[in-house]
CSV table of C-alpha atoms in Angstrom, one decimal:
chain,number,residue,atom,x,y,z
A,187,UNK,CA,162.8,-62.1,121.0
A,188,UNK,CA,161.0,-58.5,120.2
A,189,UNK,CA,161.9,-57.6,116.8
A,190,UNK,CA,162.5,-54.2,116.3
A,191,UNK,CA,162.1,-54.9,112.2
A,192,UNK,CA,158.8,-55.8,112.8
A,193,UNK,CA,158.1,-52.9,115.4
A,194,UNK,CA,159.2,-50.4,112.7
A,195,UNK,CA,157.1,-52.5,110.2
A,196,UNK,CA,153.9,-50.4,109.6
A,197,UNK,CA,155.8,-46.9,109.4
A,198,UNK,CA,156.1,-45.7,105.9
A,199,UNK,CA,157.8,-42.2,105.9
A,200,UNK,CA,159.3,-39.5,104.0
A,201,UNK,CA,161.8,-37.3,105.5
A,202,UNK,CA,164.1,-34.5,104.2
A,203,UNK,CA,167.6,-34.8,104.1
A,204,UNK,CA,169.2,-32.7,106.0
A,205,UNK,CA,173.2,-31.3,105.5
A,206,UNK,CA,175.0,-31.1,108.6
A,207,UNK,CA,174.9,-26.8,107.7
A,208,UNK,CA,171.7,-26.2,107.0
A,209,UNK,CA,168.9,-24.0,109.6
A,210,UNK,CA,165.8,-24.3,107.9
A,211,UNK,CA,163.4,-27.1,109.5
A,212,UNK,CA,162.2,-29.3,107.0
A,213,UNK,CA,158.2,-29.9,105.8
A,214,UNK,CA,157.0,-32.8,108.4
A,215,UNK,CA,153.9,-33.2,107.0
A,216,UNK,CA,153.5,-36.9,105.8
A,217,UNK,CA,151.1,-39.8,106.0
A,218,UNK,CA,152.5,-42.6,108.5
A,219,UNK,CA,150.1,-45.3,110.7
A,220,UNK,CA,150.3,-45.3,114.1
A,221,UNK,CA,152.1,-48.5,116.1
A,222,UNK,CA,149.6,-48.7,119.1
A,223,UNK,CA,145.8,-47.7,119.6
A,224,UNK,CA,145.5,-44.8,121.9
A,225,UNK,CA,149.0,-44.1,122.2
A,226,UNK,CA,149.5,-43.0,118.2
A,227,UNK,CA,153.2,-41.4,117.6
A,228,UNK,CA,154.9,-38.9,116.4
A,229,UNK,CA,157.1,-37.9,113.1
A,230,UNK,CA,159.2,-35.2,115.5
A,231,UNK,CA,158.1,-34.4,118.9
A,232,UNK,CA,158.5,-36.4,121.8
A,233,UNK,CA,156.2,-36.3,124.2
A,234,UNK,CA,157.1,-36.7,127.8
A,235,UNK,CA,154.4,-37.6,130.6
A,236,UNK,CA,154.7,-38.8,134.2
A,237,UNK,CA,154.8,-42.3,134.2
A,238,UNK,CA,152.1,-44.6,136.3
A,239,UNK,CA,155.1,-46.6,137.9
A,240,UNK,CA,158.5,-46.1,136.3
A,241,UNK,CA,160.3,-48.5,134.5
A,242,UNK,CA,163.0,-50.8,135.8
A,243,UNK,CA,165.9,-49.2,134.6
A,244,UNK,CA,167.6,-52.6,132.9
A,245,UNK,CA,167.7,-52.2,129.7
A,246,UNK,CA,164.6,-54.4,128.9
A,247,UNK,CA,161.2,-53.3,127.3
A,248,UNK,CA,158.9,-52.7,130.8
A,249,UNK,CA,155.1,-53.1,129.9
A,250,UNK,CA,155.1,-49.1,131.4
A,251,UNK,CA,156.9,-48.2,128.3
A,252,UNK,CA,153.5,-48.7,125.9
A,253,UNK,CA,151.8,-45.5,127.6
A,254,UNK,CA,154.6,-43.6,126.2
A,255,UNK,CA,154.3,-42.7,122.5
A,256,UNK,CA,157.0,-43.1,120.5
A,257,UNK,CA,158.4,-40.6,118.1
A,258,UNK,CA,159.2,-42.5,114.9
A,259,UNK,CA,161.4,-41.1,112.5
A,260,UNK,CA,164.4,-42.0,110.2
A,261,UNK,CA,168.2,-40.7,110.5
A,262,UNK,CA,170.0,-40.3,107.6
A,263,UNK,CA,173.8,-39.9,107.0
A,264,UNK,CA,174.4,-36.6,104.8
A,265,UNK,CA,177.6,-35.1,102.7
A,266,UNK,CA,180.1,-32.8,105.6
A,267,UNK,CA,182.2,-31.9,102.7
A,268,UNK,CA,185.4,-32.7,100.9
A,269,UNK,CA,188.3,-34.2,103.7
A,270,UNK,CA,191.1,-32.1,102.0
A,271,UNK,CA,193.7,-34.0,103.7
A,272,UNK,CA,194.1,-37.5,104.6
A,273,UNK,CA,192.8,-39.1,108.6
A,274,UNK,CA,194.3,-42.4,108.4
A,275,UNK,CA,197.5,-43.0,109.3
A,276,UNK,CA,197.9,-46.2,106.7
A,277,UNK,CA,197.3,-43.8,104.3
A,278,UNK,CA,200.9,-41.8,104.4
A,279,UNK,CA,199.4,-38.4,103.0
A,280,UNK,CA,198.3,-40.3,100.0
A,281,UNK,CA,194.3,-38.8,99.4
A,282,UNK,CA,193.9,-40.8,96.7
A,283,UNK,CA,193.6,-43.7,99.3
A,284,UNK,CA,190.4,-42.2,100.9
A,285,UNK,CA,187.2,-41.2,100.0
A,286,UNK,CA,186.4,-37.6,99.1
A,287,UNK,CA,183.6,-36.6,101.7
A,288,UNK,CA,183.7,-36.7,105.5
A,289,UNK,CA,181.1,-38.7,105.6
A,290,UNK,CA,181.8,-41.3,102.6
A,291,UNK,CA,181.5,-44.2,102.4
A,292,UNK,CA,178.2,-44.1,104.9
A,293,UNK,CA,177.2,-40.9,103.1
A,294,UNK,CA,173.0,-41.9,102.2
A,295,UNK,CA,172.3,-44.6,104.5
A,296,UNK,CA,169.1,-44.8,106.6
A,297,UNK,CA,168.3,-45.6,109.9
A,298,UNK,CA,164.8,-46.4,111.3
A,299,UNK,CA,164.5,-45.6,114.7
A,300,UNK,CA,161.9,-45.4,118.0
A,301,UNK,CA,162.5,-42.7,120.7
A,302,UNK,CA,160.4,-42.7,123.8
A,303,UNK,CA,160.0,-40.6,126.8
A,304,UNK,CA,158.6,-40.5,130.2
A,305,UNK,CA,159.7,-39.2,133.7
A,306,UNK,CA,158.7,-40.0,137.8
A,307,UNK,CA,159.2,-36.7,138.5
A,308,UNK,CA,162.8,-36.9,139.2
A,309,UNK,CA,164.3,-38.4,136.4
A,310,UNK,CA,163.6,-38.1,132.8
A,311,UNK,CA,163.4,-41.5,131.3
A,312,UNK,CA,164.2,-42.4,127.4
A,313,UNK,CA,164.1,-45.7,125.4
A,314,UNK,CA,166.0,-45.7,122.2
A,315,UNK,CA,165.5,-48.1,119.8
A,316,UNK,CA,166.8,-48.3,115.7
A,317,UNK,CA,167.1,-50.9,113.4
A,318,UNK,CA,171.0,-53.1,113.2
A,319,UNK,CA,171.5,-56.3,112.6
A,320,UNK,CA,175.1,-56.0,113.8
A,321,UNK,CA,176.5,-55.3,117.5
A,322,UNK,CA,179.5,-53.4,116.2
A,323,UNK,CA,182.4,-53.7,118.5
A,324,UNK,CA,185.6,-54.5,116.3
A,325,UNK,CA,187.0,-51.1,117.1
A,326,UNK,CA,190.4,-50.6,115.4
A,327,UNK,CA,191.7,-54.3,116.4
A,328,UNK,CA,195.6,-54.9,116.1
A,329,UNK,CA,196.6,-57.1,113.7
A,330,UNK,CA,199.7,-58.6,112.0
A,331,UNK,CA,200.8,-58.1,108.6
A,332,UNK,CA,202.7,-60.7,107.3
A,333,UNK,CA,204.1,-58.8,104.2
A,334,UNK,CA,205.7,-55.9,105.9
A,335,UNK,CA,205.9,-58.3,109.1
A,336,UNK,CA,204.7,-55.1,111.7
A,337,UNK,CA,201.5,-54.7,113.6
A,338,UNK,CA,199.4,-52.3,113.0
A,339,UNK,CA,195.7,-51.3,113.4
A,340,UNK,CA,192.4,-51.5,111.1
A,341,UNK,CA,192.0,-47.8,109.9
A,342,UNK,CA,190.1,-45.5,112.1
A,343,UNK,CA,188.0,-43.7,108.8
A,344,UNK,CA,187.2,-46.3,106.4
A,345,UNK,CA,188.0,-46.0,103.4
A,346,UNK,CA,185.3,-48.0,101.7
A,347,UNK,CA,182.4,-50.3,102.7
A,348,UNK,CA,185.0,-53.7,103.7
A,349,UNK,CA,186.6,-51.0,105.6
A,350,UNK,CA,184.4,-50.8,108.3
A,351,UNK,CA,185.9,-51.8,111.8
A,352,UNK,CA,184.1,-49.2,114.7
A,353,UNK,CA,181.7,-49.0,117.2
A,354,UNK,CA,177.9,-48.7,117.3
A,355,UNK,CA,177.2,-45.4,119.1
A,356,UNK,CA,175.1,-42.4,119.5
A,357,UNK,CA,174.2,-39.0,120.1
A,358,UNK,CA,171.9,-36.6,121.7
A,359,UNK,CA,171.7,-32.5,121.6
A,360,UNK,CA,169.8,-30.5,124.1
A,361,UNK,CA,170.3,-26.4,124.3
A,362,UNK,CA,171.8,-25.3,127.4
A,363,UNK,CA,169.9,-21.6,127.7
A,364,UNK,CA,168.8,-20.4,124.2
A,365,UNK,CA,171.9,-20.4,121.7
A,366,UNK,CA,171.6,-18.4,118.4
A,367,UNK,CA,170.2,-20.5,116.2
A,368,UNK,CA,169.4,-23.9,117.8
A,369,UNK,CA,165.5,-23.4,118.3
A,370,UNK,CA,165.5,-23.3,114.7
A,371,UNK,CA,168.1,-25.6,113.5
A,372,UNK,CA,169.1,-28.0,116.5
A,373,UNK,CA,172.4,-29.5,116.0
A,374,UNK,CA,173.5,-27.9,112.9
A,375,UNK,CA,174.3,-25.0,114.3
A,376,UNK,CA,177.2,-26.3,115.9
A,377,UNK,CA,178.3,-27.6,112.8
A,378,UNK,CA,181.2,-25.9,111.0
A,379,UNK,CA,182.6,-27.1,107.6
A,380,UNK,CA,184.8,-25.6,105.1
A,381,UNK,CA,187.7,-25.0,108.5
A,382,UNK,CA,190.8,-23.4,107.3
A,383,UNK,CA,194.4,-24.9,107.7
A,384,UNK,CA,193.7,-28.3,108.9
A,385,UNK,CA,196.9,-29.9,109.9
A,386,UNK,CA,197.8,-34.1,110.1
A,387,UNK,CA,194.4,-36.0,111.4
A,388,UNK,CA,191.9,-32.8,111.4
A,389,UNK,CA,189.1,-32.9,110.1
A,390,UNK,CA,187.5,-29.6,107.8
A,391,UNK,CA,184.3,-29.9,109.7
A,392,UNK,CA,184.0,-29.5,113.5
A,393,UNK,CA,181.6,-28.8,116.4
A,394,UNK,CA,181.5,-25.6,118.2
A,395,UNK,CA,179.1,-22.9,119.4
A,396,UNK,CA,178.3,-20.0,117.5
A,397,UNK,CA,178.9,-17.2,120.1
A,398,UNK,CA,180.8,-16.9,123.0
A,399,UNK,CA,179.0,-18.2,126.1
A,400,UNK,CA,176.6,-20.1,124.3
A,401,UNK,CA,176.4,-23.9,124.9
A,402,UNK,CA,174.8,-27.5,124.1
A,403,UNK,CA,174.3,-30.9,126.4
A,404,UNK,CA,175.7,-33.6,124.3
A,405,UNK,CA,175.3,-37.4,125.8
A,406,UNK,CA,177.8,-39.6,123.9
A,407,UNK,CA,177.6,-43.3,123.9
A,408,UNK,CA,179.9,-45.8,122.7
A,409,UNK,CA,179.2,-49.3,122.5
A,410,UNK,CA,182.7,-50.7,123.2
A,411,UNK,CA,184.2,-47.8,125.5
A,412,UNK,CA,181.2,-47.9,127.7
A,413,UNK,CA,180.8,-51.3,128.0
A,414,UNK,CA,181.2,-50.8,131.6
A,415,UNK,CA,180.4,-47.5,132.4
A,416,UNK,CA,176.7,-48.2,132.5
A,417,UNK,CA,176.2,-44.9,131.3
A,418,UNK,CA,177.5,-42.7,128.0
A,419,UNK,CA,179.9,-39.4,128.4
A,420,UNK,CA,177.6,-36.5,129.5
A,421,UNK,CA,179.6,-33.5,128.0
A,422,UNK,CA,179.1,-30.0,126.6
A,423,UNK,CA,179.7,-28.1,123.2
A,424,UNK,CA,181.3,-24.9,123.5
A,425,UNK,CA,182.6,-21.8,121.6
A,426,UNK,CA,186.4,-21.9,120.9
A,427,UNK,CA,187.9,-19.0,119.7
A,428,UNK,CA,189.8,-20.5,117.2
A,429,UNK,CA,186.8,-21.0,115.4
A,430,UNK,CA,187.0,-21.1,111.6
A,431,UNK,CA,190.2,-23.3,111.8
A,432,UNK,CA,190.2,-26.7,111.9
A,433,UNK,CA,192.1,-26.9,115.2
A,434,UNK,CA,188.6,-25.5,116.8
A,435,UNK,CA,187.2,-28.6,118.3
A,436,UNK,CA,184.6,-27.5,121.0
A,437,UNK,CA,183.4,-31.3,122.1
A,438,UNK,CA,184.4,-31.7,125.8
A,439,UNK,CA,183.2,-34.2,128.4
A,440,UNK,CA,182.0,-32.9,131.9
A,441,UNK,CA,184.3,-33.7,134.7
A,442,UNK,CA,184.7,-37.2,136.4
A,443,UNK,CA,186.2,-40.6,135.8
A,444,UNK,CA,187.0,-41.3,132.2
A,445,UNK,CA,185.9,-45.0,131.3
A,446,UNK,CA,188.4,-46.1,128.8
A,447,UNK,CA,191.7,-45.2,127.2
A,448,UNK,CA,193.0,-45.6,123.6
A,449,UNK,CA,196.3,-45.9,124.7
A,450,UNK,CA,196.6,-49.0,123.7
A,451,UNK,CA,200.3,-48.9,122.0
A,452,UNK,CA,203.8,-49.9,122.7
A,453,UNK,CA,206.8,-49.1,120.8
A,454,UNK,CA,209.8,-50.7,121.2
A,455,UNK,CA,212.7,-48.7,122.2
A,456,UNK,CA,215.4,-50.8,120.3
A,457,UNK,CA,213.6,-52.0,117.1
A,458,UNK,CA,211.4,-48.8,117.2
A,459,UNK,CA,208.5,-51.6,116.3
A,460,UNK,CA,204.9,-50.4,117.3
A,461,UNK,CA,202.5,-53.3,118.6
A,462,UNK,CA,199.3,-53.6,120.9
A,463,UNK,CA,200.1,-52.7,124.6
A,464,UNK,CA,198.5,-55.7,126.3
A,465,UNK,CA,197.4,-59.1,124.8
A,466,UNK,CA,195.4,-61.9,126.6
A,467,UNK,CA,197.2,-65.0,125.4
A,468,UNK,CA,194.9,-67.4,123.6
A,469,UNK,CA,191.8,-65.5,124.1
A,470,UNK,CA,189.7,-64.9,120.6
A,471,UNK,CA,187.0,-62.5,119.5
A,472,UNK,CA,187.9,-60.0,122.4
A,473,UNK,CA,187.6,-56.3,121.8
A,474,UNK,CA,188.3,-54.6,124.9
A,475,UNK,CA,190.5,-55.1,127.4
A,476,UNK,CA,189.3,-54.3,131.4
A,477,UNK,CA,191.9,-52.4,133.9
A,478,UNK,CA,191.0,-55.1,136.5
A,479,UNK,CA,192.2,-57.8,133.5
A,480,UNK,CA,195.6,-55.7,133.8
A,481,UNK,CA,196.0,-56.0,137.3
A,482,UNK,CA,195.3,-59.0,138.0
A,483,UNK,CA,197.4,-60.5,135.1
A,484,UNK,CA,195.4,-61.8,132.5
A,485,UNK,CA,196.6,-58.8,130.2
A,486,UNK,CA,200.2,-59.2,129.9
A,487,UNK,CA,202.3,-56.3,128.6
A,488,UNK,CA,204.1,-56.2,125.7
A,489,UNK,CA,208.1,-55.7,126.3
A,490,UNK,CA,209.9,-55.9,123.5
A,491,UNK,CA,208.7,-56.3,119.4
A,492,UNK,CA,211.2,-58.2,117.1
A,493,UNK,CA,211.6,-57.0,113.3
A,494,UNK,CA,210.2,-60.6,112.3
A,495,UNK,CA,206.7,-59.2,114.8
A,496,UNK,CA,207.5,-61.9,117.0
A,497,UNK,CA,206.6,-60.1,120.7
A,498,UNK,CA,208.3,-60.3,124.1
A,499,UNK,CA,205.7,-60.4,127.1
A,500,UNK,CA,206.3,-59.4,130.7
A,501,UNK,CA,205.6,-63.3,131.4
A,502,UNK,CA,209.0,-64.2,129.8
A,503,UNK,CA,206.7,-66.0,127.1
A,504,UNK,CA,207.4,-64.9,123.2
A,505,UNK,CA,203.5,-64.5,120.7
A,506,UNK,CA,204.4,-65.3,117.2
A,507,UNK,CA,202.2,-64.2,114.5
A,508,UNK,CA,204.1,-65.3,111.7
A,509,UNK,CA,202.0,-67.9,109.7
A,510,UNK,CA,199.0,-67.6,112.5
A,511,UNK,CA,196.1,-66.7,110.2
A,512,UNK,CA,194.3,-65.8,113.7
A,513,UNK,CA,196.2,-62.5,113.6
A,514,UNK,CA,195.1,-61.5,109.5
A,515,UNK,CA,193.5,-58.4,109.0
A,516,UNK,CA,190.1,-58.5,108.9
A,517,UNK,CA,188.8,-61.6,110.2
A,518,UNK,CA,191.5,-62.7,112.5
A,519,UNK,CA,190.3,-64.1,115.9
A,520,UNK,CA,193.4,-63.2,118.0
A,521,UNK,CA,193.2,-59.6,116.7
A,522,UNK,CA,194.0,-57.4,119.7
A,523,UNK,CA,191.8,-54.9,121.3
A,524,UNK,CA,192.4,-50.9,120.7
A,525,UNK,CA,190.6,-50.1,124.1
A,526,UNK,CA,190.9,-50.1,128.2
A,527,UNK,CA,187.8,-50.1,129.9
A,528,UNK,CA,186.6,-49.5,133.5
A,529,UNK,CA,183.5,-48.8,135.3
A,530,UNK,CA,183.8,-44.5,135.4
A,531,UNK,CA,181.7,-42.6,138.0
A,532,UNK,CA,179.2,-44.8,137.7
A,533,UNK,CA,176.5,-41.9,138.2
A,534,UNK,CA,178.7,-40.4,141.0
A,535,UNK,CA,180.3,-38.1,138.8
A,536,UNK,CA,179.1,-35.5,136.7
A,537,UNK,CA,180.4,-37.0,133.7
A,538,UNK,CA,178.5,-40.5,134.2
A,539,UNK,CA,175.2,-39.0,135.3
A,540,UNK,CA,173.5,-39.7,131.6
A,541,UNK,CA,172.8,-43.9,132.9
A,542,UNK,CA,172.4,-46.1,130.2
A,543,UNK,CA,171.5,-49.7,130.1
A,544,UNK,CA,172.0,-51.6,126.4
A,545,UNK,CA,171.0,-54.6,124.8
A,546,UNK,CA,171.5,-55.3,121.3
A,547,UNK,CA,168.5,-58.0,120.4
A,548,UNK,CA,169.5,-59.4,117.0
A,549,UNK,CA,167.4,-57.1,114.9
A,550,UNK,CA,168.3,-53.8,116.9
A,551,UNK,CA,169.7,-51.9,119.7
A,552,UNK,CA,167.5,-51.1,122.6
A,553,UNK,CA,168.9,-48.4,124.8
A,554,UNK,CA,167.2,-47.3,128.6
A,555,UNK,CA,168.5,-43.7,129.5
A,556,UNK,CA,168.0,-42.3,132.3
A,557,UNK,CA,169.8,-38.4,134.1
A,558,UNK,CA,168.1,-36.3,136.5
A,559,UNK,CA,165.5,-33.7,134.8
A,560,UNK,CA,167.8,-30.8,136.5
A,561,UNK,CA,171.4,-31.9,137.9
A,562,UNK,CA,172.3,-28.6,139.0
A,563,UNK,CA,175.7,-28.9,136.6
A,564,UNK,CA,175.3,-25.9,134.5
A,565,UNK,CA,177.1,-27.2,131.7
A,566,UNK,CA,173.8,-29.5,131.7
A,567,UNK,CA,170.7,-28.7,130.3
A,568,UNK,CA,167.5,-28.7,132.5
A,569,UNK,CA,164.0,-30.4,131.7
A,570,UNK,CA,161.4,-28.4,132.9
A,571,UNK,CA,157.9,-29.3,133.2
A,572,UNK,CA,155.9,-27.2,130.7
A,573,UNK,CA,158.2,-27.1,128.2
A,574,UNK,CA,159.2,-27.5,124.9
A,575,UNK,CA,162.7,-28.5,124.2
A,576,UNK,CA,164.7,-28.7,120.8
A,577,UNK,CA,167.2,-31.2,120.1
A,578,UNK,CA,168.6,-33.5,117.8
A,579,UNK,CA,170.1,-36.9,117.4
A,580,UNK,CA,172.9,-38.9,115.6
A,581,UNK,CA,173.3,-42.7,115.5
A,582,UNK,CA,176.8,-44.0,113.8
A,583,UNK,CA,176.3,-47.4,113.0
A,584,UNK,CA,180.2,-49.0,113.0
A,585,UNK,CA,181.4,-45.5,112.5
A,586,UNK,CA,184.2,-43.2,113.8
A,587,UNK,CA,182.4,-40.0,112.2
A,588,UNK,CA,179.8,-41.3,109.5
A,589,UNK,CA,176.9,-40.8,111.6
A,590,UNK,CA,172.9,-40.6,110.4
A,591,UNK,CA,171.6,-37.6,111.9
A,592,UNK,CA,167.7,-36.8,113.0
A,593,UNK,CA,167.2,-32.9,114.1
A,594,UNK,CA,164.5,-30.5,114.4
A,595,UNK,CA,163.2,-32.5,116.4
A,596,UNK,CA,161.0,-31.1,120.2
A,597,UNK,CA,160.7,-32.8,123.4
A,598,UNK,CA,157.3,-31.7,125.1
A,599,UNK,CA,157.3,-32.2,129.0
A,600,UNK,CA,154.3,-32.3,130.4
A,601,UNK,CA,153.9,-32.7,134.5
């Protein structure tokens, strides 16, 4: 098994921290070893040639890849400023309950990683490696609480490092045009902190454009929510002119086929009792739940949740947790999935045209990703022989928010 430890084992680097606000580029200059003879690599540009043969796009390590050479580099997870008000619901308005940063508790950890890049002319071609010895995938899980005897779900935001129940996912950032700003300071330009009048579940720092018209490529993967998909949510940032409140969110995905749904609760009418919408009876360590498992019946529904937890399925069969340890918060084996997946567009829309292919290999994850160099969506951005690109890159590793970010970094395309 390739060991991406051991791949990142001869790189010895010093990099800036970088807060989420700030538009200067850091120094680069640093002593680090290259990984390959001939190839050498890079602290922050990415250099992308045509490729001899392309690679088989399957998620595996081609012998074409080693003519590529890697940009090596390390993302690191930075202060976003104070929360102000509470994001989890568990935490009934209390603040005391939750950290004091956005970003706490991953606020200072490190991530190695390996990005590298090649096209056929056609299609531009990345493989994106970092360093995880965890596939992440217990995203919010149900479970049952035997005290107050009601289900609910692992927070969202955790609170501290035994809070930690997300998914591994990442980001990328690629001007669309030239904003204001992003030659210079890549993805922090579309970072906004300090937001006034932030209401139940908002968060004080948000993503939008500087100027009206202006906008960003952002590719969005999610370990458990794309699981299917085959591909990450290829969307856009915008400007919103609501900007400097904390209702100005200006993410959005580009139209097509969403792949999952987080509507994943049911409350009953009567009891007014809240409880996963679908369960697999007897299944264990299960963290999504497929459409085509709901209709063909191995999710059943949840009809009816009695003040003891005990649940009523559509099967006319009763789940009771009480005294089941497989339901316990935390470690649980029955715990119930937060998510629905399905395939998407699967590259036929525009939001699916970002393909990836994913393997997590013990030591790592190593990511294939592959979209056309120019779609002809203009809420895409276009790789153009000749040129050099700015960007940037996140990786959240089991994180809603927390995420380690890399910017000021270039991709070079050469034809």
């Amino acid at each position: 098994m390739r060991t991406i430890k051991l791949f990142f084992a001869t790189l010895f680097i010093t990099t800036l921290l970088v807060n989420c606000t700030h538009d200067d580029a850091p120094d680069t200059d640093c002593d680090y070893e290259p990984i390959e003879e001939g190839v050498g690599s890079s602290l922050d540009t990415l250099l992308v040639k045509r490729f001899t043969t392309a690679p088989n796009f399957d998620g595996d390590v081609d012998a074409v890849w080693s003519e590529a050479r890697p940009l090596l580099n390390t993302a690191h997870v930075t202060p976003a400023g104070d929360r102000i008000i509470t994001l989890n619901g568990s935490s009934n308005g209390d603040v005391s309950l939750e950290p004091l940063d956005l970003m706490d508790p991953y606020t200072g950890e490190s991530i190695k990683y390996s990005l590298r890049g090649g096209h056929d002319g056609e299609f531009l071609y990345l493989l994106f490696e970092w360093e995880d010895d965890n596939d992440s995938k217990d995203r919010q899980s149900w479970y049952f609480d035997p005290v107050t005897s009601k289900w609910t779900q692992e927070n969202k935001y955790a609170n501290h490092d035994n809070d930690k129940f997300y998914e591994d996912k990442f980001g990328f950032m690629f001007p669309i045009g030239n904003p204001e700003g992003f030659a210079g300071g890549t993805c922090t330009v579309t970072c906004h902190s300090n937001l006034a009048d932030p209401q139940p579940g908002e968060k004080v720092t948000r993503h939008y454009m500087k100027n009206e018209g202006e906008l960003t490529d952002f590719w969005h993967w999610k370990r458990d929510r794309h699981a299917l998909a085959g591909a990450c949510d290829d969307g856009y940032v915008q400007w919103e002119d609501d900007e400097g409140m904390a209702s100005a969110n200006g993410r959005k995905n580009d139209e097509g086929i969403s792949p999952y749904s987080t509507s994943m609760k049911f409350t009953d009418a009567i009891t007014d009792l809240s409880s996963p919408k679908y369960v697999i009876p007897s299944r264990e360590n299960y963290y999504w739940i497929t459409q085509a498992e709901i209709d063909n019946g191995t999710a059943v529904a949840v009809t009816g949740v009695a003040v003891d937890g005990v649940l009523t399925l559509a099967n006319n069969t009763l789940l009771d947790p009480n005294g089941d340890p497989s339901y316990a918060q935390g470690f649980g084996n029955k715990r119930m999935p937060s998510v629905i997946i399905n395939p998407g567009g699967q590259g036929n829309d525009q939001r699916s045209e970002v393909q990836v292919r994913a393997k997590h290999i013990g030591s790592g994850w190593q990511l294939e990703i592959r979209r056309k160099l120019n779609t002809g969506d203009p809420t895409d951005a276009e790789f153009v022989f000749g040129t050099e690109t700015p960007f940037g890159l996140v990786i959240f590793n089991n994180a809603a928010i927390g995420h380690a970010q890399s910017n000021f970094l270039t991709m070079k395309i050469e034809e």
